Short mmCIF file of C-alpha atoms (C1' of nucleotides) in Angstrom, two decimals:
data_model
loop_
_atom_site.label_atom_id
_atom_site.label_comp_id
_atom_site.label_asym_id
_atom_site.label_seq_id
_atom_site.Cartn_x
_atom_site.Cartn_y
_atom_site.Cartn_z
CA UNK A 1 109.05 -79.25 16.56
CA UNK A 2 107.28 -77.20 19.19
CA UNK A 3 107.48 -78.51 22.68
CA UNK A 4 104.00 -78.88 24.18
CA UNK A 5 103.36 -76.47 26.95
CA UNK A 6 102.80 -79.12 29.57
CA UNK A 7 106.25 -80.43 29.07
CA UNK A 8 108.01 -77.16 29.52
CA UNK A 9 109.95 -77.36 32.62
CA UNK A 10 111.20 -73.79 32.71
CA UNK A 11 110.32 -70.35 31.37
CA UNK A 12 111.61 -69.83 27.82
CA UNK A 13 111.08 -66.53 26.25
CA UNK A 14 110.53 -62.94 27.34
CA UNK A 15 107.35 -62.96 25.25
CA UNK A 16 105.95 -65.79 27.19
CA UNK A 17 106.53 -64.00 30.49
CA UNK A 18 104.98 -60.79 29.23
CA UNK A 19 101.93 -62.33 27.65
CA UNK A 20 101.18 -64.60 30.59
CA UNK A 21 101.40 -61.60 32.84
CA UNK A 22 99.01 -59.66 30.65
CA UNK A 23 96.54 -62.50 30.48
CA UNK A 24 96.46 -62.99 34.28
CA UNK A 25 96.07 -59.25 34.78
CA UNK A 26 93.06 -59.29 32.37
CA UNK A 27 91.70 -62.50 33.88
CA UNK A 28 91.85 -60.93 37.33
CA UNK A 29 89.57 -58.11 36.12
CA UNK A 30 87.14 -60.53 34.49
CA UNK A 31 86.98 -63.30 37.08
CA UNK A 32 86.73 -60.86 39.97
CA UNK A 33 83.86 -59.05 38.31
CA UNK A 34 81.90 -62.08 37.16
CA UNK A 35 82.96 -65.20 39.02
CA UNK A 36 84.30 -68.29 37.24
CA UNK A 37 81.10 -69.39 35.45
CA UNK A 38 80.19 -65.82 34.60
CA UNK A 39 83.55 -65.02 32.99
CA UNK A 40 84.22 -65.89 29.37
CA UNK A 41 87.54 -66.54 27.58
CA UNK A 42 86.55 -63.98 24.96
CA UNK A 43 86.14 -61.33 27.60
CA UNK A 44 89.63 -62.07 29.03
CA UNK A 45 91.18 -62.16 25.57
CA UNK A 46 89.73 -58.86 24.66
CA UNK A 47 90.85 -57.25 27.94
CA UNK A 48 94.31 -58.66 27.38
CA UNK A 49 94.31 -57.32 23.83
CA UNK A 50 94.82 -60.60 22.02
CA UNK A 51 92.86 -63.16 20.06
CA UNK A 52 91.23 -66.03 21.81
CA UNK A 53 93.38 -68.71 20.14
CA UNK A 54 96.46 -66.76 21.06
CA UNK A 55 95.40 -66.62 24.67
CA UNK A 56 94.65 -70.37 24.54
CA UNK A 57 98.18 -70.84 23.35
CA UNK A 58 99.43 -69.77 26.77
CA UNK A 59 96.74 -71.28 28.91
CA UNK A 60 95.06 -74.38 27.57
CA UNK A 61 91.78 -73.92 29.31
CA UNK A 62 89.69 -71.34 31.21
CA UNK A 63 90.29 -73.41 34.31
CA UNK A 64 94.03 -73.15 33.85
CA UNK A 65 93.91 -69.43 33.84
CA UNK A 66 91.74 -69.43 36.97
CA UNK A 67 94.03 -71.94 38.74
CA UNK A 68 97.10 -69.90 37.90
CA UNK A 69 95.46 -66.77 39.32
CA UNK A 70 94.38 -68.52 42.52
CA UNK A 71 97.76 -70.21 43.01
CA UNK A 72 99.73 -66.98 42.75
CA UNK A 73 97.33 -65.23 44.96
CA UNK A 74 96.89 -67.69 47.80
CA UNK A 75 100.37 -67.13 49.22
CA UNK A 76 100.03 -63.34 49.07
CA UNK A 77 96.69 -63.56 50.69
CA UNK A 78 97.77 -65.50 53.66
CA UNK A 79 100.96 -63.51 54.16
CA UNK A 80 99.45 -61.03 56.72
CA UNK A 81 98.28 -63.80 58.94
CA UNK A 82 101.70 -65.50 58.53
CA UNK A 83 103.32 -62.40 59.95
CA UNK A 84 101.29 -62.64 63.13
CA UNK A 85 104.08 -62.96 65.70
CA UNK A 86 103.65 -65.20 68.82
CA UNK A 87 106.48 -63.25 70.49
CA UNK A 88 104.98 -59.86 69.79
CA UNK A 89 102.57 -58.18 72.13
CA UNK A 90 98.83 -58.51 71.37
CA UNK A 91 98.20 -54.82 70.76
CA UNK A 92 100.91 -54.40 68.10
CA UNK A 93 100.16 -57.58 66.44
CA UNK A 94 96.39 -57.26 66.24
CA UNK A 95 96.54 -53.61 65.33
CA UNK A 96 98.98 -54.27 62.46
CA UNK A 97 97.08 -57.30 61.26
CA UNK A 98 93.97 -55.17 60.99
CA UNK A 99 95.89 -52.41 59.22
CA UNK A 100 97.51 -54.83 56.80
CA UNK A 101 94.32 -56.51 55.88
CA UNK A 102 92.72 -53.15 55.32
CA UNK A 103 95.50 -52.01 53.12
CA UNK A 104 95.06 -55.11 51.05
CA UNK A 105 91.40 -54.32 50.63
CA UNK A 106 92.36 -50.84 49.47
CA UNK A 107 95.24 -51.83 47.19
CA UNK A 108 94.09 -55.19 45.89
CA UNK A 109 90.30 -55.20 45.73
CA UNK A 110 90.15 -57.39 42.72
CA UNK A 111 92.15 -60.04 44.37
CA UNK A 112 89.86 -59.93 47.35
CA UNK A 113 86.74 -60.18 45.12
CA UNK A 114 88.30 -63.07 43.22
CA UNK A 115 88.45 -65.02 46.52
CA UNK A 116 85.13 -63.86 47.66
CA UNK A 117 83.44 -64.99 44.47
CA UNK A 118 85.25 -68.33 44.63
CA UNK A 119 84.21 -68.94 48.33
CA UNK A 120 80.72 -67.72 48.07
CA UNK A 121 80.12 -69.97 44.96
CA UNK A 122 81.26 -73.01 46.90
CA UNK A 123 85.06 -72.85 46.73
CA UNK A 124 85.10 -75.79 44.35
CA UNK A 125 88.52 -74.89 43.03
CA UNK A 126 90.26 -74.23 46.38
CA UNK A 127 88.58 -76.63 48.70
CA UNK A 128 91.84 -78.46 49.38
CA UNK A 129 93.77 -75.29 50.06
CA UNK A 130 91.10 -74.24 52.55
CA UNK A 131 91.00 -77.51 54.43
CA UNK A 132 94.88 -77.95 54.23
CA UNK A 133 97.18 -74.93 54.39
CA UNK A 134 94.61 -72.39 55.45
CA UNK A 135 93.25 -74.43 58.23
CA UNK A 136 96.70 -75.31 59.52
CA UNK A 137 97.77 -71.68 59.54
CA UNK A 138 94.61 -70.60 61.36
CA UNK A 139 94.94 -73.36 63.83
CA UNK A 140 98.50 -72.24 64.57
CA UNK A 141 97.57 -68.61 65.03
CA UNK A 142 94.47 -69.52 67.07
CA UNK A 143 96.92 -71.25 69.41
CA UNK A 144 98.93 -67.99 69.70
CA UNK A 145 95.74 -66.09 70.60
CA UNK A 146 94.75 -68.74 73.09
CA UNK A 147 98.14 -68.28 74.77
CA UNK A 148 97.58 -64.57 75.00
CA UNK A 149 94.25 -65.20 76.67
CA UNK A 150 95.76 -67.68 79.13
CA UNK A 151 98.43 -65.11 79.95
CA UNK A 152 95.65 -62.63 80.69
CA UNK A 153 96.85 -60.31 78.00
CA UNK A 154 93.59 -60.06 76.19
CA UNK A 155 90.04 -60.83 77.17
CA UNK A 156 88.72 -64.41 76.97
CA UNK A 157 87.16 -65.12 73.57
CA UNK A 158 87.04 -67.71 70.80
CA UNK A 159 90.22 -67.24 68.71
CA UNK A 160 88.72 -68.67 65.53
CA UNK A 161 85.75 -66.24 65.61
CA UNK A 162 88.19 -63.48 66.38
CA UNK A 163 90.05 -64.20 63.23
CA UNK A 164 86.86 -64.51 61.22
CA UNK A 165 85.74 -61.14 62.44
CA UNK A 166 88.95 -59.49 61.41
CA UNK A 167 88.76 -61.11 58.00
CA UNK A 168 85.17 -60.13 57.43
CA UNK A 169 85.36 -56.57 58.64
CA UNK A 170 88.39 -55.72 56.61
CA UNK A 171 87.61 -57.58 53.42
CA UNK A 172 84.12 -55.88 53.51
CA UNK A 173 85.72 -52.74 52.21
CA UNK A 174 86.94 -54.47 49.09
CA UNK A 175 84.22 -57.02 48.48
CA UNK A 176 81.20 -54.77 49.25
CA UNK A 177 82.86 -51.53 48.10
CA UNK A 178 79.91 -50.44 45.90
CA UNK A 179 77.53 -50.77 48.89
CA UNK A 180 79.91 -48.95 51.23
CA UNK A 181 80.29 -46.11 48.69
CA UNK A 182 76.55 -46.04 48.05
CA UNK A 183 75.78 -45.63 51.73
CA UNK A 184 78.58 -43.17 52.47
CA UNK A 185 77.72 -41.15 49.40
CA UNK A 186 79.75 -38.04 48.88
CA UNK A 187 81.22 -38.39 52.32
CA UNK A 188 83.34 -41.25 50.91
CA UNK A 189 86.62 -40.12 49.47
CA UNK A 190 89.62 -42.30 49.99
CA UNK A 191 89.19 -41.27 53.57
CA UNK A 192 86.80 -44.22 54.18
CA UNK A 193 89.81 -46.57 54.66
CA UNK A 194 91.29 -44.36 57.31
CA UNK A 195 87.96 -44.03 59.04
CA UNK A 196 87.58 -47.76 58.85
CA UNK A 197 91.01 -48.33 60.29
CA UNK A 198 90.36 -46.04 63.18
CA UNK A 199 86.99 -47.60 63.89
CA UNK A 200 88.19 -51.21 63.65
CA UNK A 201 91.28 -50.67 65.74
CA UNK A 202 89.20 -49.09 68.51
CA UNK A 203 86.56 -51.77 68.30
CA UNK A 204 88.98 -54.60 68.55
CA UNK A 205 91.27 -52.97 71.16
CA UNK A 206 88.40 -52.29 73.39
CA UNK A 207 86.59 -55.43 72.42
CA UNK A 208 89.60 -57.49 73.56
CA UNK A 209 90.00 -55.26 76.64
CA UNK A 210 93.41 -54.16 75.45
CA UNK A 211 94.30 -50.81 76.84
CA UNK A 212 96.17 -48.70 74.38
CA UNK A 213 99.77 -48.16 75.33
CA UNK A 214 100.12 -44.63 76.61
CA UNK A 215 103.88 -44.68 76.86
CA UNK B 1 42.63 -64.33 23.58
CA UNK B 2 45.38 -64.58 26.08
CA UNK B 3 46.18 -61.42 27.99
CA UNK B 4 49.85 -60.68 27.80
CA UNK B 5 51.58 -61.06 31.13
CA UNK B 6 52.70 -57.53 31.27
CA UNK B 7 49.16 -56.26 31.20
CA UNK B 8 47.96 -58.33 34.09
CA UNK B 9 47.06 -56.22 36.97
CA UNK B 10 46.30 -58.95 39.48
CA UNK B 11 47.08 -62.51 40.27
CA UNK B 12 44.84 -64.84 38.31
CA UNK B 13 45.13 -68.48 39.02
CA UNK B 14 46.34 -70.79 41.71
CA UNK B 15 48.64 -72.40 39.20
CA UNK B 16 50.35 -69.12 38.51
CA UNK B 17 51.03 -68.50 42.08
CA UNK B 18 52.39 -71.98 42.70
CA UNK B 19 54.65 -72.05 39.64
CA UNK B 20 56.02 -68.62 40.17
CA UNK B 21 56.83 -69.69 43.66
CA UNK B 22 58.60 -72.81 42.50
CA UNK B 23 60.59 -70.83 39.91
CA UNK B 24 61.79 -68.28 42.41
CA UNK B 25 62.75 -71.03 44.85
CA UNK B 26 64.75 -72.74 42.14
CA UNK B 27 66.19 -69.43 41.00
CA UNK B 28 67.32 -68.57 44.50
CA UNK B 29 69.40 -71.79 44.46
CA UNK B 30 70.94 -71.20 41.10
CA UNK B 31 71.64 -67.51 41.33
CA UNK B 32 73.04 -67.60 44.82
CA UNK B 33 75.36 -70.40 43.80
CA UNK B 34 76.53 -68.93 40.52
CA UNK B 35 75.82 -65.15 40.31
CA UNK B 36 73.67 -63.65 37.61
CA UNK B 37 75.97 -64.25 34.62
CA UNK B 38 76.94 -67.65 35.81
CA UNK B 39 73.38 -68.89 36.17
CA UNK B 40 71.46 -70.27 33.26
CA UNK B 41 67.68 -70.46 32.60
CA UNK B 42 68.16 -74.20 31.83
CA UNK B 43 69.59 -74.73 35.28
CA UNK B 44 66.69 -72.90 36.95
CA UNK B 45 64.13 -74.68 34.79
CA UNK B 46 65.48 -78.11 35.72
CA UNK B 47 65.68 -77.17 39.44
CA UNK B 48 62.08 -76.01 39.24
CA UNK B 49 61.07 -79.25 37.47
CA UNK B 50 59.72 -77.66 34.29
CA UNK B 51 60.67 -77.00 30.74
CA UNK B 52 62.55 -73.87 29.81
CA UNK B 53 59.71 -72.46 27.59
CA UNK B 54 57.29 -73.20 30.37
CA UNK B 55 59.38 -71.21 32.78
CA UNK B 56 59.71 -68.39 30.29
CA UNK B 57 55.92 -68.31 30.20
CA UNK B 58 55.90 -66.98 33.74
CA UNK B 59 59.04 -64.81 33.59
CA UNK B 60 59.80 -63.41 30.21
CA UNK B 61 63.58 -63.10 30.74
CA UNK B 62 66.35 -64.25 33.07
CA UNK B 63 66.55 -60.62 34.24
CA UNK B 64 62.87 -60.68 35.23
CA UNK B 65 63.40 -63.67 37.50
CA UNK B 66 66.47 -62.03 39.12
CA UNK B 67 64.61 -58.76 39.57
CA UNK B 68 61.58 -60.54 41.16
CA UNK B 69 63.97 -62.33 43.50
CA UNK B 70 65.78 -59.18 44.55
CA UNK B 71 62.59 -57.18 44.91
CA UNK B 72 61.01 -59.67 47.29
CA UNK B 73 64.15 -60.01 49.27
CA UNK B 74 65.18 -56.36 49.71
CA UNK B 75 62.46 -55.67 52.15
CA UNK B 76 63.12 -58.81 54.22
CA UNK B 77 66.81 -58.07 54.28
CA UNK B 78 66.44 -54.55 55.67
CA UNK B 79 63.90 -55.56 58.22
CA UNK B 80 66.30 -56.17 61.08
CA UNK B 81 67.81 -52.72 60.72
CA UNK B 82 64.32 -51.23 60.47
CA UNK B 83 63.59 -52.74 63.83
CA UNK B 84 66.46 -50.83 65.40
CA UNK B 85 64.65 -48.71 67.98
CA UNK B 86 65.77 -45.13 68.85
CA UNK B 87 63.82 -45.43 72.17
CA UNK B 88 65.33 -48.70 73.16
CA UNK B 89 68.57 -48.92 75.08
CA UNK B 90 71.81 -49.51 73.18
CA UNK B 91 72.66 -52.86 74.75
CA UNK B 92 69.37 -54.39 73.95
CA UNK B 93 69.16 -52.92 70.47
CA UNK B 94 72.63 -53.78 69.29
CA UNK B 95 72.65 -57.19 70.90
CA UNK B 96 69.30 -58.15 69.30
CA UNK B 97 70.40 -56.65 65.92
CA UNK B 98 73.53 -58.88 65.93
CA UNK B 99 71.37 -61.86 66.96
CA UNK B 100 68.81 -61.24 64.19
CA UNK B 101 71.36 -60.78 61.53
CA UNK B 102 73.09 -63.99 62.59
CA UNK B 103 69.93 -65.90 62.57
CA UNK B 104 69.29 -64.71 59.04
CA UNK B 105 72.72 -65.96 58.04
CA UNK B 106 71.79 -69.25 59.56
CA UNK B 107 68.30 -69.55 58.22
CA UNK B 108 68.56 -67.81 54.91
CA UNK B 109 72.11 -68.34 53.57
CA UNK B 110 71.08 -68.44 49.94
CA UNK B 111 69.38 -65.02 50.23
CA UNK B 112 72.58 -63.68 51.82
CA UNK B 113 74.69 -65.09 49.02
CA UNK B 114 72.41 -63.72 46.37
CA UNK B 115 73.03 -60.24 47.64
CA UNK B 116 76.68 -60.86 48.15
CA UNK B 117 77.11 -62.05 44.65
CA UNK B 118 75.13 -59.12 43.35
CA UNK B 119 77.16 -56.48 45.26
CA UNK B 120 80.58 -58.08 44.68
CA UNK B 121 79.85 -58.17 41.01
CA UNK B 122 79.09 -54.45 40.99
CA UNK B 123 75.39 -54.34 42.11
CA UNK B 124 74.28 -53.30 38.61
CA UNK B 125 70.77 -54.52 39.24
CA UNK B 126 70.28 -52.85 42.57
CA UNK B 127 72.33 -49.70 42.43
CA UNK B 128 69.24 -47.44 42.83
CA UNK B 129 68.05 -49.40 45.83
CA UNK B 130 71.42 -49.03 47.50
CA UNK B 131 71.72 -45.37 46.88
CA UNK B 132 68.11 -44.77 47.70
CA UNK B 133 66.20 -46.68 50.37
CA UNK B 134 69.22 -48.42 51.84
CA UNK B 135 71.23 -45.20 52.17
CA UNK B 136 68.23 -43.39 53.77
CA UNK B 137 67.62 -46.15 56.24
CA UNK B 138 71.35 -46.34 57.21
CA UNK B 139 71.53 -42.53 57.54
CA UNK B 140 68.51 -42.61 59.78
CA UNK B 141 69.92 -45.35 62.11
CA UNK B 142 73.38 -43.75 62.14
CA UNK B 143 71.63 -40.75 63.59
CA UNK B 144 70.22 -42.91 66.36
CA UNK B 145 73.69 -44.23 67.13
CA UNK B 146 75.08 -40.74 67.08
CA UNK B 147 72.49 -39.76 69.62
CA UNK B 148 73.49 -42.60 71.89
CA UNK B 149 77.06 -41.51 71.66
CA UNK B 150 76.19 -37.85 72.46
CA UNK B 151 74.14 -39.14 75.44
CA UNK B 152 77.29 -40.95 76.61
CA UNK B 153 75.59 -44.31 76.43
CA UNK B 154 78.13 -45.91 74.16
CA UNK B 155 81.71 -45.16 73.22
CA UNK B 156 82.47 -42.63 70.61
CA UNK B 157 82.79 -44.20 67.10
CA UNK B 158 81.79 -43.78 63.58
CA UNK B 159 78.16 -45.06 63.24
CA UNK B 160 78.49 -46.00 59.61
CA UNK B 161 81.43 -48.14 60.16
CA UNK B 162 79.78 -49.72 63.18
CA UNK B 163 76.90 -50.72 60.99
CA UNK B 164 79.30 -52.04 58.31
CA UNK B 165 81.09 -54.09 60.85
CA UNK B 166 77.88 -55.74 62.11
CA UNK B 167 76.83 -56.46 58.51
CA UNK B 168 80.13 -58.00 57.61
CA UNK B 169 80.75 -60.13 60.72
CA UNK B 170 77.27 -61.59 60.73
CA UNK B 171 76.85 -62.15 56.95
CA UNK B 172 80.25 -63.79 56.92
CA UNK B 173 78.72 -66.91 58.35
CA UNK B 174 76.44 -67.22 55.44
CA UNK B 175 78.56 -65.92 52.54
CA UNK B 176 81.86 -67.56 53.48
CA UNK B 177 80.30 -70.63 55.13
CA UNK B 178 82.44 -73.11 53.30
CA UNK B 179 85.60 -71.33 54.52
CA UNK B 180 84.29 -71.13 57.98
CA UNK B 181 83.48 -74.87 58.02
CA UNK B 182 86.80 -75.76 56.36
CA UNK B 183 88.73 -73.89 59.12
CA UNK B 184 86.64 -75.09 61.99
CA UNK B 185 86.67 -78.67 60.59
CA UNK B 186 84.90 -81.22 62.79
CA UNK B 187 84.48 -78.70 65.54
CA UNK B 188 81.80 -77.02 63.52
CA UNK B 189 78.46 -78.47 64.11
CA UNK B 190 75.45 -76.07 64.18
CA UNK B 191 77.15 -74.84 67.26
CA UNK B 192 79.21 -72.44 65.30
CA UNK B 193 76.35 -69.97 65.16
CA UNK B 194 76.00 -69.91 68.90
CA UNK B 195 79.78 -69.51 69.33
CA UNK B 196 79.73 -66.70 66.83
CA UNK B 197 76.84 -65.01 68.63
CA UNK B 198 78.60 -65.17 71.90
CA UNK B 199 81.83 -63.84 70.41
CA UNK B 200 80.24 -61.06 68.54
CA UNK B 201 77.93 -59.90 71.32
CA UNK B 202 80.93 -59.72 73.62
CA UNK B 203 83.11 -58.05 71.04
CA UNK B 204 80.61 -55.35 70.31
CA UNK B 205 79.41 -54.80 73.89
CA UNK B 206 83.08 -54.29 75.14
CA UNK B 207 84.00 -52.58 71.95
CA UNK B 208 81.30 -50.05 72.48
CA UNK B 209 82.09 -49.84 76.17
CA UNK B 210 78.67 -51.08 77.10
CA UNK B 211 78.65 -52.79 80.49
CA UNK B 212 76.26 -55.79 80.51
CA UNK B 213 73.24 -55.29 82.61
CA UNK B 214 73.75 -57.33 85.71
CA UNK B 215 70.17 -56.93 86.95
"C1'" DT C 1 121.09 -65.46 6.18
"C1'" DC C 2 118.92 -69.35 7.15
"C1'" DG C 3 116.55 -72.86 9.46
"C1'" DA C 4 114.34 -74.15 13.68
"C1'" DT C 5 111.32 -72.80 16.75
"C1'" DA C 6 108.00 -69.64 18.89
"C1'" DT C 7 103.98 -66.94 18.14
"C1'" DT C 8 99.74 -65.39 15.92
"C1'" DT C 9 95.85 -65.73 13.01
"C1'" DG C 10 91.42 -67.00 10.74
"C1'" DA C 11 88.32 -70.37 9.93
"C1'" DC C 12 85.97 -73.58 12.16
"C1'" DC C 13 83.51 -77.12 15.66
"C1'" DG C 14 79.86 -79.02 18.56
"C1'" DA C 15 77.56 -77.62 22.73
"C1'" DT C 16 75.15 -74.35 25.25
"C1'" DT C 17 73.17 -69.81 25.74
"C1'" DG C 18 68.74 -66.73 26.06
"C1'" DG C 19 64.65 -66.70 23.90
"C1'" DT C 20 60.55 -67.43 20.22
"C1'" DA C 21 56.55 -69.62 17.44
"C1'" DA C 22 52.88 -72.18 17.10
"C1'" DA C 23 50.21 -75.69 18.12
"C1'" DA C 24 48.57 -79.07 21.46
"C1'" DG C 25 46.58 -79.99 26.02
"C1'" DC C 26 44.31 -78.53 29.99
"C1'" DT C 27 40.81 -75.74 33.21
"C1'" DT C 28 37.11 -73.55 34.17
"C1'" DA C 29 32.86 -70.66 33.96
"C1'" DC C 30 28.83 -71.01 31.82
"C1'" DG D 1 29.62 -80.09 27.09
"C1'" DT D 2 31.67 -76.55 25.21
"C1'" DA D 3 34.16 -72.64 24.14
"C1'" DA D 4 37.39 -69.22 25.83
"C1'" DG D 5 41.31 -68.64 27.90
"C1'" DC D 6 45.29 -70.73 30.50
"C1'" DT D 7 49.18 -73.83 30.45
"C1'" DT D 8 52.56 -76.88 28.46
"C1'" DT D 9 55.31 -78.81 24.92
"C1'" DT D 10 57.88 -79.53 20.56
"C1'" DA D 11 60.66 -77.65 17.43
"C1'" DC D 12 63.42 -74.18 16.53
"C1'" DC D 13 66.63 -69.80 16.19
"C1'" DA D 14 70.69 -66.81 16.22
"C1'" DA D 15 74.42 -65.74 19.21
"C1'" DT D 16 77.83 -67.09 22.25
"C1'" DC D 17 80.34 -70.56 24.62
"C1'" DG D 18 84.98 -73.29 25.34
"C1'" DG D 19 88.24 -75.01 22.42
"C1'" DT D 20 90.84 -77.04 17.96
"C1'" DC D 21 93.43 -76.89 13.77
"C1'" DA D 22 96.47 -75.81 10.08
"C1'" DA D 23 98.54 -72.35 7.98
"C1'" DA D 24 100.91 -68.04 8.19
"C1'" DT D 25 104.21 -65.13 10.43
"C1'" DA D 26 107.63 -63.48 13.67
"C1'" DT D 27 111.89 -64.32 16.43
"C1'" DC D 28 116.27 -65.80 17.25
"C1'" DG D 29 120.67 -68.57 17.51
"C1'" DA D 30 124.29 -70.24 14.57
#
DNA sequence: TCGATATTTGACCGATTGGTAAAAGCTTAC
DNA sequence: GTAAGCTTTTACCAATCGGTCAAATATCGA
């Protein structure tokens, strides 16, 4: 007899792994482009190249697909902030945080939009993660920034809003890409990410009164 | 005989005006919370306190409601940037632009989310407006900023990315409000907007190497 | 090769979707 | 008051929605 999916404790077959991968890949396309309510199982199934019942054999509900996507992404998404090093010096740390976040916007725009959709629409599926792990991580890193301020290494400012401003400016290039491209017009090749990096690094370095190392 | 809606050249009755207003108000709630695809006419009708066919008497399609909302909002949304004055001095202009945009995030979060949803999901309904009026306006104001740079009034930087960064940082407090509140926790009363204003004004003033007038 | 299990399919379900038809009820100018 | 036009409702439609079921088929270890 077939073992119900819920009871499976470990991955079984190669097919399972492949198909689940294909489904999540397709779901990322669809959810990031339409939000949870706007996405349909049929769309995902078609994008994944399989029938709807077949898809539902691997994920029992639309919610389950969405959950799986968010779960796998949450870690990745927080990773750059995790890497923020208390021992490092502010210039290096903030510069590379900006650069990393910008690279993620460039290389994983769908992931960024998946989150953006989710949060804009009320974050009903990840409320706990926001108030738990995310908040804790931000609290921790805000403390690091506060220490830098106390040590006179960067200008006095609210660490939380500093973090928000880095999030928003960098994610903008993924989430609002069509707008950015519409405004920049032909000028916007892939160079827009490098221009953005230069601009943002300058803005934040000067804004935090960090003088660039001239060594 | 009843004159078909499309042929009406001018507003007729008081009732029409009132009901259309009610529908758009309700639609703003629903579209901003779910995106276009995720919103349903039934939801809007219920929020507006009327039957679906009754609603469809005033707007023939879901698209028409959405269009009407976007049309009425686009002007309002660009107004702060319009007000950007070439004759003014950079400090005043940029400070007040930030403040205005932040006030809009505070006072009209649904409007902000309506646009955010629309753009994240590909801007299919406002592509023309982005590439037309918006681009022209931004081009014009970028020229103003460029002039300030040439005159040595603010630090050298890419004017387009400067505008993007002001958009993203300010709109963040409307679009990602649940995340902001989750992270700030109890600390976040309405004070978060004033904290944000202080932070952003400092960041951009220093970031653009504008020394605050000490007169 | 064979049987057990894993995968896929087609046919289907009730609920919800965007939207329509027609008639009933309501306003308003005359 | 009444008729013409404006508004609202009831009943309905086909298409799509998320999801189920049983049967058919493919895979794989012994």
